[in-house]
PDB file of C-alpha atoms in Angstrom:
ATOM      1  CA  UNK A  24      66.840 161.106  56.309  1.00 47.00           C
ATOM      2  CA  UNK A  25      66.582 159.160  59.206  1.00 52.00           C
ATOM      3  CA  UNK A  26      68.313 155.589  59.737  1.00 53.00           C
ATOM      4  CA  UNK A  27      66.462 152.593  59.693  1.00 71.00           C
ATOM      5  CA  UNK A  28      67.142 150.915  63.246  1.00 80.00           C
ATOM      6  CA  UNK A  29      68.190 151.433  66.781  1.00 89.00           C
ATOM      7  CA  UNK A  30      71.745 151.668  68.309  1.00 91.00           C
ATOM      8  CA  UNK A  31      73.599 149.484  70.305  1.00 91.00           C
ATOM      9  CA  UNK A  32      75.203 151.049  73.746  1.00 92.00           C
ATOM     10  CA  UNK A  33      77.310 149.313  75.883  1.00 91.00           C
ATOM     11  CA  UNK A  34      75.880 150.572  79.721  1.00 92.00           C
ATOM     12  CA  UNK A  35      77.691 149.765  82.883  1.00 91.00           C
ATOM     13  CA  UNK A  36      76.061 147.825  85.524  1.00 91.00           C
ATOM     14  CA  UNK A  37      77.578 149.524  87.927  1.00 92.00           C
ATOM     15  CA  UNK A  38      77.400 152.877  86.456  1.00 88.00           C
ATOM     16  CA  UNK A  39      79.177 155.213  83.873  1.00 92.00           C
ATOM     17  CA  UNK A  40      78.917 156.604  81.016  1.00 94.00           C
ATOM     18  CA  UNK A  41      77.179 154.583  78.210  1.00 93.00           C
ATOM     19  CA  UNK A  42      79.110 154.259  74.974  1.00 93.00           C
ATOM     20  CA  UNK A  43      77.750 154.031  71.555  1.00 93.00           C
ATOM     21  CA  UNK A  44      78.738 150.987  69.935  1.00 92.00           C
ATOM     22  CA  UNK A  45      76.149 150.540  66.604  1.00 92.00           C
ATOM     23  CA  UNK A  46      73.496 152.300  64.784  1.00 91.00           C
ATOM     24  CA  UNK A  47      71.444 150.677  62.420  1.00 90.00           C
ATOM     25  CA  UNK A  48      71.251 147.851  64.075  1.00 92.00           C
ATOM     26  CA  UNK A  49      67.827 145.814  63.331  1.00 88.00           C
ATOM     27  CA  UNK A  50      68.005 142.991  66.084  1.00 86.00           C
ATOM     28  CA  UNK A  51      69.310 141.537  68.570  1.00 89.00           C
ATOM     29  CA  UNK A  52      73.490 141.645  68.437  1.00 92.00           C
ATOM     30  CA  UNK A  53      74.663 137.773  69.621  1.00 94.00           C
ATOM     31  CA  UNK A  54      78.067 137.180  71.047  1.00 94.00           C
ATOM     32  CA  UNK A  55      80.412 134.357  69.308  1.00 96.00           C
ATOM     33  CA  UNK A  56      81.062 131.592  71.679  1.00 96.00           C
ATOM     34  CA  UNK A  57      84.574 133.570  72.490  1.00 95.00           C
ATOM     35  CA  UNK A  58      83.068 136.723  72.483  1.00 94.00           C
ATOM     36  CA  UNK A  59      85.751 138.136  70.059  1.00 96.00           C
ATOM     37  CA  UNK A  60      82.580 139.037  67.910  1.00 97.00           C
ATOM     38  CA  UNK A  61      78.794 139.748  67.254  1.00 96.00           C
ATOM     39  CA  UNK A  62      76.552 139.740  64.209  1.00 96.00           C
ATOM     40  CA  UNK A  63      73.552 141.380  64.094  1.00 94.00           C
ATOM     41  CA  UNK A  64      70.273 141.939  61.650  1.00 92.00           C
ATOM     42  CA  UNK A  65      70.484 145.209  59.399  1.00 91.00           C
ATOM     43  CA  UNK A  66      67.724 146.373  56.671  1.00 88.00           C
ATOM     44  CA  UNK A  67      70.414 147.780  54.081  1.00 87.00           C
ATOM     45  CA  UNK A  68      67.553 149.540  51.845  1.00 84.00           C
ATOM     46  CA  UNK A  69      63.319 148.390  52.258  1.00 81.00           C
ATOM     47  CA  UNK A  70      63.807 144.546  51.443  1.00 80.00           C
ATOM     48  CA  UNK A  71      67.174 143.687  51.091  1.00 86.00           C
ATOM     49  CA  UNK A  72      68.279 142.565  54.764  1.00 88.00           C
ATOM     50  CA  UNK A  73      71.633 141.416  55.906  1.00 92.00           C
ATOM     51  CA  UNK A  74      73.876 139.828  58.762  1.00 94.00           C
ATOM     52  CA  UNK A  75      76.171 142.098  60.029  1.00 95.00           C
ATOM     53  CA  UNK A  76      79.741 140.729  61.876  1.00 97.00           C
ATOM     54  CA  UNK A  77      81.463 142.699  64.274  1.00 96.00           C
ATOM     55  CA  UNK A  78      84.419 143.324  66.995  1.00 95.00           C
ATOM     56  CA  UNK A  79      82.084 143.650  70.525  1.00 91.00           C
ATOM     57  CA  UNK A  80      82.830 147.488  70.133  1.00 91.00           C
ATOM     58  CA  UNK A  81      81.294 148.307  66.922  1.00 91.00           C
ATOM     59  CA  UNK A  82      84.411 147.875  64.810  1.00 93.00           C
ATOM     60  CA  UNK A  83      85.672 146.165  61.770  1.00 96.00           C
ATOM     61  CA  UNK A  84      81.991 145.543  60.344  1.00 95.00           C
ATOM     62  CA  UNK A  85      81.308 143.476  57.806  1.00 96.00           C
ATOM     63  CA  UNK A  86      78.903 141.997  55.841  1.00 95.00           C
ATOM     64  CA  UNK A  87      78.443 137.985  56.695  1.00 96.00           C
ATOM     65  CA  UNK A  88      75.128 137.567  54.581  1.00 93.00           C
ATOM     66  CA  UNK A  89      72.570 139.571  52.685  1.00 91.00           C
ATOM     67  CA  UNK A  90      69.199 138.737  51.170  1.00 86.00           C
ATOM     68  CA  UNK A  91      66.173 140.376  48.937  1.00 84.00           C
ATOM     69  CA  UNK A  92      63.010 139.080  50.324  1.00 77.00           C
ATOM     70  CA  UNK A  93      59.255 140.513  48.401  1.00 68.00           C
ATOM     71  CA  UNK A  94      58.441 141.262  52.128  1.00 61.00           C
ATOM     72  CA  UNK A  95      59.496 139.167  55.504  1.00 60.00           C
ATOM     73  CA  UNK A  96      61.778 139.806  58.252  1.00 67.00           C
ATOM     74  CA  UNK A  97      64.912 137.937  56.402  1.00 77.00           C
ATOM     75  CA  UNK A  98      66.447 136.984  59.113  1.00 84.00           C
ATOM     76  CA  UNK A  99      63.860 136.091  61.619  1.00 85.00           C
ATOM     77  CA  UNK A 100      66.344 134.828  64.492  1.00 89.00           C
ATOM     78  CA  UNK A 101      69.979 133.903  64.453  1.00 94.00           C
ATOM     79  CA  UNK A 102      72.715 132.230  66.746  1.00 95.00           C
ATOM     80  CA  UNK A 103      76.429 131.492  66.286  1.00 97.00           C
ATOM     81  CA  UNK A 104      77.461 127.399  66.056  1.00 96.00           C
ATOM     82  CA  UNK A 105      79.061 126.484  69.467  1.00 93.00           C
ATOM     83  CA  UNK A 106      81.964 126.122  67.626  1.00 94.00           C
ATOM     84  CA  UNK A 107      82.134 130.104  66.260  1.00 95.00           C
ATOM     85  CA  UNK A 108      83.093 129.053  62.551  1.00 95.00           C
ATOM     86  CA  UNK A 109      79.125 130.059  61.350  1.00 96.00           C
ATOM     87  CA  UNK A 110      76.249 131.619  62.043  1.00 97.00           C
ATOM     88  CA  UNK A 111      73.023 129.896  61.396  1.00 95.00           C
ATOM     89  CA  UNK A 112      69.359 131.840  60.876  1.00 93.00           C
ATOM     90  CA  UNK A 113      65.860 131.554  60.937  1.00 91.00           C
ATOM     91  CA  UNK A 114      64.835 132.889  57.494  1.00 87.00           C
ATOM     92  CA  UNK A 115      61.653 133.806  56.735  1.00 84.00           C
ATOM     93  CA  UNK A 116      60.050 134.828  53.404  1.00 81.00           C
ATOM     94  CA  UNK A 117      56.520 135.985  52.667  1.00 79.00           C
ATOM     95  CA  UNK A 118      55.905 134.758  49.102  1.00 78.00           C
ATOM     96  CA  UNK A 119      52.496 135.141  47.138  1.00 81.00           C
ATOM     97  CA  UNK A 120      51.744 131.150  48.363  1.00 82.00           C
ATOM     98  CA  UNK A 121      52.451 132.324  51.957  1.00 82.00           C
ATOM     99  CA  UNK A 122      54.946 132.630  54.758  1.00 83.00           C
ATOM    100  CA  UNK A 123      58.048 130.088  53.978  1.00 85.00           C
ATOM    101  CA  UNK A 124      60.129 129.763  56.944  1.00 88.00           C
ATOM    102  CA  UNK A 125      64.214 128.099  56.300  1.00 90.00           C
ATOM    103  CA  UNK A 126      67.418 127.227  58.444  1.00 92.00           C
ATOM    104  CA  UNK A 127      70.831 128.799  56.840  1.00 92.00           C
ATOM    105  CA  UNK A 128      73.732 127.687  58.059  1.00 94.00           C
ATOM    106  CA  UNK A 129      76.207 131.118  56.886  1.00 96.00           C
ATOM    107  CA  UNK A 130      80.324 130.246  57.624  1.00 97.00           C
ATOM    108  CA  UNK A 131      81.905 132.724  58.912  1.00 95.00           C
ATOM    109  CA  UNK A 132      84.529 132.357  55.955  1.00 92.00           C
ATOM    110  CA  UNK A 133      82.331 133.486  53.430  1.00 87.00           C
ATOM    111  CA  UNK A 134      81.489 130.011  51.824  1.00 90.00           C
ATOM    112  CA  UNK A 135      78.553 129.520  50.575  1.00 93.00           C
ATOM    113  CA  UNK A 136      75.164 129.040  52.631  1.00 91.00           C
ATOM    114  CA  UNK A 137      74.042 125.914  53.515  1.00 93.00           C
ATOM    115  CA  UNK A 138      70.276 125.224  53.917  1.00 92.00           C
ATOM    116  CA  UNK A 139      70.125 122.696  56.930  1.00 91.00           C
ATOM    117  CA  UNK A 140      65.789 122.495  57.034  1.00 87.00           C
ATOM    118  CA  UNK A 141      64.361 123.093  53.884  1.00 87.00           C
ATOM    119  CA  UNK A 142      61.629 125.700  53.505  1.00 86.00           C
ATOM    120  CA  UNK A 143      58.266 124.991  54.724  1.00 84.00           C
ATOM    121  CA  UNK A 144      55.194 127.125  56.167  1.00 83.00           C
ATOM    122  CA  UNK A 145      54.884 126.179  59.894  1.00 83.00           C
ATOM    123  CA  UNK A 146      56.747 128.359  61.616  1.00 86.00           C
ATOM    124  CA  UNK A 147      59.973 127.845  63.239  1.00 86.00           C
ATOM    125  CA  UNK A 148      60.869 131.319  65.401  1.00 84.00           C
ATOM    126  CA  UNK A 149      63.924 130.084  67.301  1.00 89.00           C
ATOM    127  CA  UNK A 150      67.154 128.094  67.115  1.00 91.00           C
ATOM    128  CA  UNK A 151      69.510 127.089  69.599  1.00 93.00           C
ATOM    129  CA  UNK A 152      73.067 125.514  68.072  1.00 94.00           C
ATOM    130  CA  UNK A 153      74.749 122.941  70.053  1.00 94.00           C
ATOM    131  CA  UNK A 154      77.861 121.391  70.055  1.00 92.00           C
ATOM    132  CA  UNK A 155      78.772 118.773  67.155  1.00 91.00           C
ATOM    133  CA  UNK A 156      76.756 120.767  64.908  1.00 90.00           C
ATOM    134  CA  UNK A 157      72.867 119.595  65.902  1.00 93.00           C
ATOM    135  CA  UNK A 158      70.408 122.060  66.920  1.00 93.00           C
ATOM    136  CA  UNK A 159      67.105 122.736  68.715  1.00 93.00           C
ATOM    137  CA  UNK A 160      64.546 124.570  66.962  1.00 91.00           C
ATOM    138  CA  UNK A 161      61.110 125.648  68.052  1.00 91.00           C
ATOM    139  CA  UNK A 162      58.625 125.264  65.352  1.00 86.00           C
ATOM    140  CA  UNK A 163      54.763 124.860  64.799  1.00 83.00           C
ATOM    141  CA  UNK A 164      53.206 121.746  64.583  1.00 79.00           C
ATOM    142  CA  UNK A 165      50.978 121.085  61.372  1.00 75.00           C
ATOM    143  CA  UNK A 166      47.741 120.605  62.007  1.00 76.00           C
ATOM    144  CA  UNK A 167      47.165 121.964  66.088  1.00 79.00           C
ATOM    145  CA  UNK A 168      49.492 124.927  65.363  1.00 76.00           C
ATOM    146  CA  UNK A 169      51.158 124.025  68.853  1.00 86.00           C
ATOM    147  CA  UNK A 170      54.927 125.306  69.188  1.00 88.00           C
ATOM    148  CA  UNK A 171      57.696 122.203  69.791  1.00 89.00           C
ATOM    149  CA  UNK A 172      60.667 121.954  70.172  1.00 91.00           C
ATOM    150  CA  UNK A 173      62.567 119.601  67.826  1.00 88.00           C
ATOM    151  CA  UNK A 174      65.900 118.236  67.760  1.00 92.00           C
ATOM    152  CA  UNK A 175      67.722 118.583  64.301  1.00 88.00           C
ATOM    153  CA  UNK A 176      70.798 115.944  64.251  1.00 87.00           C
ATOM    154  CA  UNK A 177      74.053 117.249  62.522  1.00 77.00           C
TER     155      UNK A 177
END
């Protein structure tokens, strides 16, 4: 059967060879703040997704996260703290009351999640971590359905 996902190549900018660094890979692969590693977005089976950590050349992968949704995109965006000790997500969940949209915050050490802005049904489709823990996250306003961008204190 054929895998769910693309691959990840690694393409020179000023030519070469490309190399194959992932398959199965479901998003967009996001560099720690040292670039020693990436995670990425994998469906592991239809609705149970996961976050995927990785050396930069495919290697050593492991499993950071996973999660059953009834039918969403799990882990609708994604970003490493500025510090590199966590990842923290955008999930989002379609439940039979609607879409329910969360902030994770995953350490990398395998403790357990955190849940740093509790579910609600505006959407929030990005995050951006900063330093000291506080983030920006771009979310739907109730009411005029306009996008902001909020800033979430540590």
């Amino acid at each position: 059967s054929k895998p769910i996902g693309g691959t990840l190549w690694r393409i020179p900018t000023l030519g070469g060879a490309r190399v194959k660094l992932i398959e199965r890979i479901n998003g967009t692969a996001c560099f720690s703040p040292d670039g020693k590693l990436i995670v990425y977005k994998r469906w592991l089976e239809p609705g149970l997704g996961a976050l995927i950590v990785a050396n930069p050349d495919g290697g050593e992968e492991r499993r950071l996260h996973q999660r059953r949704v009834e039918a969403g995109h799990a882990y609708y965006s994604y970003a490493w703290t500025a510090e590199g000790d966590a990842v923290r997500c955008v999930f989002l969940d379609r439940k039979p009351e609607g879409r329910r949209w969360s902030v994770l915050d995953i350490p990398l050490d395998g403790g357990p999640e955190r849940v740093l802005y509790p579910e609600q049904a505006e959407s929030l489709t990005q995050l951006i971590c900063l330093p000291g823990g506080a983030m920006l996250l771009n979310l739907r306003e109730p009411g005029t359905q306009r996008m902001q961008i909020a800033y979430v204190a540590a």
